[in-house]
């Protein structure tokens, strides 16, 4: 929310500097993000002066240019070539001197000495739109004869600088979305800190009804979505450019002036927080406004020309025949204000925030009006804003109020009432604030004291404070005005002992593994749990039907909860690769979410949803690059596998606890799955498919592993290891060269070996694979190393041979393996 320092001073009296105001607002919870000195006209008209055209002659080499001499009050006149048709000797004009910077939107250009058709030009005689004081480009600006030559243009146009205060408004502080709203908080702060101050805003005594020539009938059919609707008609308006004071106010806070009628509605909204909408009264068919919903799929074209299909949950403002706008969100084409408009209808309403928020998200529309309506406006400010707008329409457009204000308010919205105990305030704040101070702050925030006792206050909360409904909310308001810095830090720390549980162990191990990965050269990333639903379309492993969908997504890029950490990491990889950082090692810990349609149950809705904690690793680029001691080496799946094995070893997962299988996940071109003995999937890792990488614009292979941290914690839950002594007795190594079918995987060999000898077999490793013409067709050779160890004694040859024979027998029986 952009706040003008000068505009703010119109509503509350103070002598603070702009910086002091910013500090005060931040202390009240309206955090100031930026403070900037601005001019209502970009550039502040620097380098522009009043000049007098002394001579004006036709250009010798052009039929439309003129060669002039202009007195700028600096001694020698300047020769300037001008192409305006209305330039003439004797005129007072605005001149851009050499070095002056002019702006065209975001573009800027400097006035330099130049030659036009062979004639030297030392400046520029300006039109209104070229310097930002108007929109006309019909010719140069011609000033009155009494304009003083040499006067800076900023001084001639009374252009003064202002301060733009950029306030970050949190979602609960809808009351701060206007200058009047910010002034209320500043007033309370000033009062609390002993400053002499008053609040004031224009009254509505100038509002009068001139005639009853343009009556408009109003009917609310949907009273849930529209709590209050008011309108008034203004006839005989002249739609034209706004006066300078209004344009300057809007320009200062970053709004582009359009015409006097539209500018009035924007001014009232930014001044008092009540969005207004203006209809061309002649386009309100039947002179009737009906607030209702339309049938599902009703076509509707907005002011920007976009086609929309209305939902039966979109509130529409309709005339007797058709919808004119999506209530609180966007106007319809043909119902707005145009240069030909003569009669207008001003609308001021209170719409239910949820209805407006859902409509805005449904149609992908976000406006200043919807931003306020969906947070909650002041239902009691509806008529004031309407009257102020009507008064301005009469003053700036010459209109006449042509009906009594119609105010349809079926059920009055009651203000919240809160019982506040002084002791509760002291306990929550941690300090005893004087009771008279508490009462004074509440009253300065326009909370009405209904009852007062020695124990506390009964307060009526103003309707515009939609976030204050409980005693704790009132205490928060008291504290932010009193000042958080005025509450001393306690000298005692009170704590309670808790028993360390599974959750603590989970996060402890996650931190240990994080430190390990950082030591191995990884960088931790953190991505949004909300992601793009399109990532899951057409997938088998992470099907779109298993996504947890967001009911009111901020955008299509954030419309589902993530099922996997993969896609957020690929976005991070893409971001870095695009910035010439190709050698990457990332890891992330975070929650993933799934929905199982088959478990959907109306009696227990949460049964179909699952949330789990996962860890993930991404590797891409070169493992070694630019080293004098080592040749460049590409990253590989085996490198990723080693990192995963290190993690398993660190958290205490023993080889016998897990089973390795080929991954069927369609995100991998080749992959590996690690399960527990019961078949529960613990880890999936592999090489990301080229098709998926292409979606992210990546060329280099990406190796990815995702660990189900929740499931891994269950595997090691009962596996408490304090320490393990170094074995006293030697291990025995035996190698086997096995001839097996091409379809046999090493994981099968390992699984059979561990099932055959559970106690003494410590390690099974594959150290060579051979496939060639020297082997029978359909066969390959695995060279496998087996490590045997008895921790209580030295193993004898007979014992070793017995174990190896048993292993060979089982491999032959189950895999048809042969010794080479």
GROMACS .gro file of N, CA and C in nm, residues 229-232 274-279 289 317 325 327-328 345-349 351 373 386:
model
   69
  229UNK      N    1  -2.576  -0.289  -0.024
  229UNK     CA    2  -2.553  -0.232  -0.157
  229UNK      C    3  -2.621  -0.096  -0.164
  230UNK      N    4  -2.543   0.006  -0.203
  230UNK     CA    5  -2.594   0.142  -0.214
  230UNK      C    6  -2.552   0.200  -0.348
  231UNK      N    7  -2.636   0.287  -0.401
  231UNK     CA    8  -2.600   0.355  -0.527
  231UNK      C    9  -2.669   0.489  -0.537
  232UNK      N   10  -2.615   0.573  -0.624
  232UNK     CA   11  -2.674   0.703  -0.651
  232UNK      C   12  -2.642   0.738  -0.796
  274UNK      N   13  -1.286   0.236   0.069
  274UNK     CA   14  -1.409   0.178   0.014
  274UNK      C   15  -1.401   0.175  -0.140
  275UNK      N   16  -1.390   0.057  -0.199
  275UNK     CA   17  -1.392   0.051  -0.346
  275UNK      C   18  -1.527   0.094  -0.400
  276UNK      N   19  -1.525   0.168  -0.509
  276UNK     CA   20  -1.647   0.211  -0.577
  276UNK      C   21  -1.642   0.163  -0.722
  277UNK      N   22  -1.758   0.153  -0.783
  277UNK     CA   23  -1.762   0.123  -0.926
  277UNK      C   24  -1.861   0.218  -0.992
  278UNK      N   25  -1.829   0.257  -1.115
  278UNK     CA   26  -1.913   0.352  -1.189
  278UNK      C   27  -1.970   0.286  -1.313
  279UNK      N   28  -2.101   0.294  -1.330
  279UNK     CA   29  -2.168   0.244  -1.450
  279UNK      C   30  -2.216   0.363  -1.534
  289UNK      N   31  -3.085  -0.242  -1.102
  289UNK     CA   32  -2.966  -0.317  -1.063
  289UNK      C   33  -3.009  -0.434  -0.976
  317UNK      N   34  -2.327  -0.817  -1.068
  317UNK     CA   35  -2.412  -0.698  -1.065
  317UNK      C   36  -2.478  -0.690  -1.201
  325UNK      N   37  -2.110  -0.661  -1.426
  325UNK     CA   38  -1.976  -0.679  -1.371
  325UNK      C   39  -1.974  -0.794  -1.272
  327UNK      N   40  -1.908  -0.883  -0.927
  327UNK     CA   41  -1.913  -0.799  -0.807
  327UNK      C   42  -1.780  -0.795  -0.735
  328UNK      N   43  -1.732  -0.673  -0.711
  328UNK     CA   44  -1.612  -0.654  -0.633
  328UNK      C   45  -1.483  -0.691  -0.700
  345UNK      N   46  -2.390   0.598  -1.269
  345UNK     CA   47  -2.442   0.542  -1.144
  345UNK      C   48  -2.321   0.501  -1.060
  346UNK      N   49  -2.311   0.555  -0.941
  346UNK     CA   50  -2.203   0.520  -0.849
  346UNK      C   51  -2.248   0.407  -0.757
  347UNK      N   52  -2.165   0.305  -0.745
  347UNK     CA   53  -2.196   0.189  -0.661
  347UNK      C   54  -2.101   0.185  -0.542
  348UNK      N   55  -2.156   0.159  -0.424
  348UNK     CA   56  -2.076   0.138  -0.304
  348UNK      C   57  -2.141   0.024  -0.227
  349UNK      N   58  -2.062  -0.079  -0.193
  349UNK     CA   59  -2.123  -0.200  -0.138
  349UNK      C   60  -2.030  -0.269  -0.039
  351UNK      N   61  -1.937  -0.664   0.013
  351UNK     CA   62  -1.950  -0.801  -0.036
  351UNK      C   63  -1.878  -0.895   0.060
  373UNK      N   64  -1.193  -0.595  -0.094
  373UNK     CA   65  -1.316  -0.666  -0.061
  373UNK      C   66  -1.287  -0.804  -0.001
  386UNK      N   67  -1.976   0.698  -0.075
  386UNK     CA   68  -2.066   0.728  -0.187
  386UNK      C   69  -2.096   0.877  -0.193
   0.00000   0.00000   0.00000
